[in-house]
Amino acid sequence: MAGILDTVDQRTQLVGENRLEILMFRLAGRQLFAINVFKVQEVLHMPRLTLMPHRHPHVCGVVTLRGQTLPVIDLSRAIGLRPQEANERSTIIVTEYNRSVQAFLVSGVERILNLNWESILPPPGGAGRHHYLTAITRVDDQLVEIIDVEKVLAEIVPYNTRLSGERLSDPLLEAARGREVLLVDDSSVGLAQLRDTLSQLGLKMHTATDGLKALNMLKAWADSGERVCDRLLMVFTDAEMPEMDGYRLTTEIRHDPRLRDLYVVLHTSLSGSFNQAMVKKVGCDNFLSKFQPEGLVDVVLDRLRRDQPASS
């Protein structure tokens, strides 16, 4: 297991290149699963597990790593497979999503693989665990299922999207009412959180489930003679998505003279310190970690202030 994350320090080279590194692992069975390496802090054998009364059924207990207490989530059970046994021989993947750190119990880690997003496709429709996937790909003729971790976490700790009356009373927000925005995210949870929050501002929303669909939508509007930068107040895009990621989407927007002035917000569960540097590289206007309803208001206000005439 030593050295499994040796390539993580090279990940910044992938940004804007429409590439992704995935960490592949197995749960209860032979099926291969994966998550984005960007989300992974470390992989290790299970430290001493402490059980907690009244814990969520998907939570095995908690462990302490370097003074930090982390929940351990049985990822197999969380996506509808049989539960895994948690003991000192178990493997956990420590991850950071939406500014929170947690560990996922897995049966074993395989390897890290560098892929092009074009080779990563949306999951098939239907019920079952496909409900918990954001994408699929093939590696050495094996199907690899990329898990929608945001959905897993939302079912354990539901997200709050309600805005306070004080925030909604800001007079500048009246300028947002009736304006249109484009939301781009492959996670149903991510899109729902954006919709629920931004609808409270009276915004009208268009959605796309990956960067390529979003780019095609924007170009179709422009091809029809639409002044897209006048039509849309802003674009919110996730970072990691099948076929085209948010970094490449932003790059393509900046390269099209009809779209380049769009206000683009990177709205992602990836860590803030990494993304704030990458936002400048690809030309986003703003960055926000996911599931911060008050932060979404701040971003909308920032966009609206740019329309305000400069004071003399």
mmCIF file of N, CA and C in Angstrom, residues 9-19 38 245-248 250-252 254-255 266 273-287:
data_model
loop_
_atom_site.group_PDB
_atom_site.id
_atom_site.type_symbol
_atom_site.label_atom_id
_atom_site.label_comp_id
_atom_site.label_asym_id
_atom_site.label_seq_id
_atom_site.Cartn_x
_atom_site.Cartn_y
_atom_site.Cartn_z
ATOM 1 N N ASP A 9 1.143 14.505 -6.225
ATOM 2 C CA ASP A 9 1.761 15.821 -6.349
ATOM 3 C C ASP A 9 1.826 16.303 -7.797
ATOM 4 N N GLN A 10 1.647 15.386 -8.760
ATOM 5 C CA GLN A 10 1.685 15.765 -10.164
ATOM 6 C C GLN A 10 0.310 16.161 -10.689
ATOM 7 N N ARG A 11 -0.712 16.155 -9.848
ATOM 8 C CA ARG A 11 -2.081 16.305 -10.331
ATOM 9 C C ARG A 11 -2.362 17.679 -10.913
ATOM 10 N N THR A 12 -1.664 18.720 -10.444
ATOM 11 C CA THR A 12 -1.937 20.051 -10.971
ATOM 12 C C THR A 12 -1.639 20.134 -12.466
ATOM 13 N N GLN A 13 -0.789 19.243 -12.977
ATOM 14 C CA GLN A 13 -0.482 19.262 -14.397
ATOM 15 C C GLN A 13 -1.680 18.825 -15.244
ATOM 16 N N LEU A 14 -2.670 18.185 -14.635
ATOM 17 C CA LEU A 14 -3.824 17.694 -15.378
ATOM 18 C C LEU A 14 -4.862 18.771 -15.613
ATOM 19 N N VAL A 15 -4.839 19.836 -14.827
ATOM 20 C CA VAL A 15 -5.900 20.834 -14.878
ATOM 21 C C VAL A 15 -5.891 21.554 -16.216
ATOM 22 N N GLY A 16 -7.082 21.667 -16.822
ATOM 23 C CA GLY A 16 -7.227 22.292 -18.123
ATOM 24 C C GLY A 16 -6.925 21.373 -19.277
ATOM 25 N N GLU A 17 -6.458 20.155 -18.986
ATOM 26 C CA GLU A 17 -6.134 19.182 -20.027
ATOM 27 C C GLU A 17 -7.226 18.132 -20.194
ATOM 28 N N ASN A 18 -8.339 18.310 -19.507
ATOM 29 C CA ASN A 18 -9.470 17.375 -19.574
ATOM 30 C C ASN A 18 -9.056 15.964 -19.187
ATOM 31 N N ARG A 19 -8.178 15.872 -18.177
ATOM 32 C CA ARG A 19 -7.711 14.584 -17.708
ATOM 33 C C ARG A 19 -8.040 14.413 -16.221
ATOM 34 N N PHE A 38 -7.971 13.487 -6.524
ATOM 35 C CA PHE A 38 -7.950 14.820 -5.913
ATOM 36 C C PHE A 38 -8.594 14.809 -4.533
ATOM 37 N N ASP A 245 -14.536 18.208 -18.332
ATOM 38 C CA ASP A 245 -14.586 18.719 -16.961
ATOM 39 C C ASP A 245 -14.779 20.234 -16.939
ATOM 40 N N GLY A 246 -14.972 20.771 -15.724
ATOM 41 C CA GLY A 246 -15.255 22.184 -15.588
ATOM 42 C C GLY A 246 -14.083 23.072 -15.965
ATOM 43 N N TYR A 247 -12.863 22.587 -15.776
ATOM 44 C CA TYR A 247 -11.683 23.358 -16.156
ATOM 45 C C TYR A 247 -11.632 23.537 -17.674
ATOM 46 N N ARG A 248 -11.836 22.439 -18.408
ATOM 47 C CA ARG A 248 -11.814 22.527 -19.870
ATOM 48 C C ARG A 248 -12.999 23.355 -20.371
ATOM 49 N N THR A 250 -14.365 25.878 -18.920
ATOM 50 C CA THR A 250 -14.001 27.288 -18.736
ATOM 51 C C THR A 250 -13.001 27.731 -19.792
ATOM 52 N N THR A 251 -12.027 26.884 -20.079
ATOM 53 C CA THR A 251 -11.036 27.203 -21.107
ATOM 54 C C THR A 251 -11.709 27.410 -22.459
ATOM 55 N N GLU A 252 -12.656 26.541 -22.819
ATOM 56 C CA GLU A 252 -13.364 26.659 -24.094
ATOM 57 C C GLU A 252 -14.208 27.934 -24.139
ATOM 58 N N ARG A 254 -13.549 30.745 -22.590
ATOM 59 C CA ARG A 254 -12.637 31.882 -22.738
ATOM 60 C C ARG A 254 -12.059 31.990 -24.152
ATOM 61 N N HIS A 255 -12.038 30.886 -24.886
ATOM 62 C CA HIS A 255 -11.478 30.898 -26.237
ATOM 63 C C HIS A 255 -12.510 31.276 -27.295
ATOM 64 N N LEU A 266 -16.452 28.220 -10.429
ATOM 65 C CA LEU A 266 -16.134 26.812 -10.189
ATOM 66 C C LEU A 266 -16.758 26.421 -8.859
ATOM 67 N N SER A 273 -7.905 25.058 -1.286
ATOM 68 C CA SER A 273 -6.545 25.534 -1.490
ATOM 69 C C SER A 273 -6.030 25.156 -2.868
ATOM 70 N N PHE A 274 -6.387 23.954 -3.330
ATOM 71 C CA PHE A 274 -5.964 23.512 -4.656
ATOM 72 C C PHE A 274 -6.685 24.313 -5.734
ATOM 73 N N ASN A 275 -7.995 24.444 -5.615
ATOM 74 C CA ASN A 275 -8.780 25.054 -6.670
ATOM 75 C C ASN A 275 -8.559 26.540 -6.807
ATOM 76 N N GLN A 276 -8.283 27.238 -5.712
ATOM 77 C CA GLN A 276 -8.082 28.677 -5.824
ATOM 78 C C GLN A 276 -6.883 28.991 -6.708
ATOM 79 N N ALA A 277 -5.881 28.124 -6.703
ATOM 80 C CA ALA A 277 -4.744 28.308 -7.597
ATOM 81 C C ALA A 277 -5.117 27.954 -9.035
ATOM 82 N N MET A 278 -5.923 26.897 -9.195
ATOM 83 C CA MET A 278 -6.270 26.447 -10.529
ATOM 84 C C MET A 278 -7.288 27.348 -11.212
ATOM 85 N N VAL A 279 -8.128 28.036 -10.421
ATOM 86 C CA VAL A 279 -9.104 28.973 -10.977
ATOM 87 C C VAL A 279 -8.384 30.018 -11.824
ATOM 88 N N LYS A 280 -7.273 30.530 -11.318
ATOM 89 C CA LYS A 280 -6.519 31.535 -12.055
ATOM 90 C C LYS A 280 -5.938 30.949 -13.335
ATOM 91 N N LYS A 281 -5.537 29.691 -13.285
ATOM 92 C CA LYS A 281 -4.909 29.082 -14.450
ATOM 93 C C LYS A 281 -5.876 28.981 -15.617
ATOM 94 N N VAL A 282 -7.123 28.595 -15.355
ATOM 95 C CA VAL A 282 -8.078 28.389 -16.451
ATOM 96 C C VAL A 282 -8.981 29.587 -16.685
ATOM 97 N N GLY A 283 -8.978 30.582 -15.773
ATOM 98 C CA GLY A 283 -9.722 31.805 -16.020
ATOM 99 C C GLY A 283 -11.120 31.866 -15.449
ATOM 100 N N CYS A 284 -11.409 31.127 -14.374
ATOM 101 C CA CYS A 284 -12.704 31.275 -13.706
ATOM 102 C C CYS A 284 -12.742 32.629 -12.984
ATOM 103 N N ASP A 285 -13.957 33.136 -12.793
ATOM 104 C CA ASP A 285 -14.121 34.403 -12.087
ATOM 105 C C ASP A 285 -14.197 34.225 -10.580
ATOM 106 N N ASN A 286 -14.611 33.034 -10.133
ATOM 107 C CA ASN A 286 -14.803 32.815 -8.708
ATOM 108 C C ASN A 286 -14.744 31.327 -8.419
ATOM 109 N N PHE A 287 -14.571 31.004 -7.147
ATOM 110 C CA PHE A 287 -14.529 29.612 -6.701
ATOM 111 C C PHE A 287 -15.323 29.479 -5.412
#
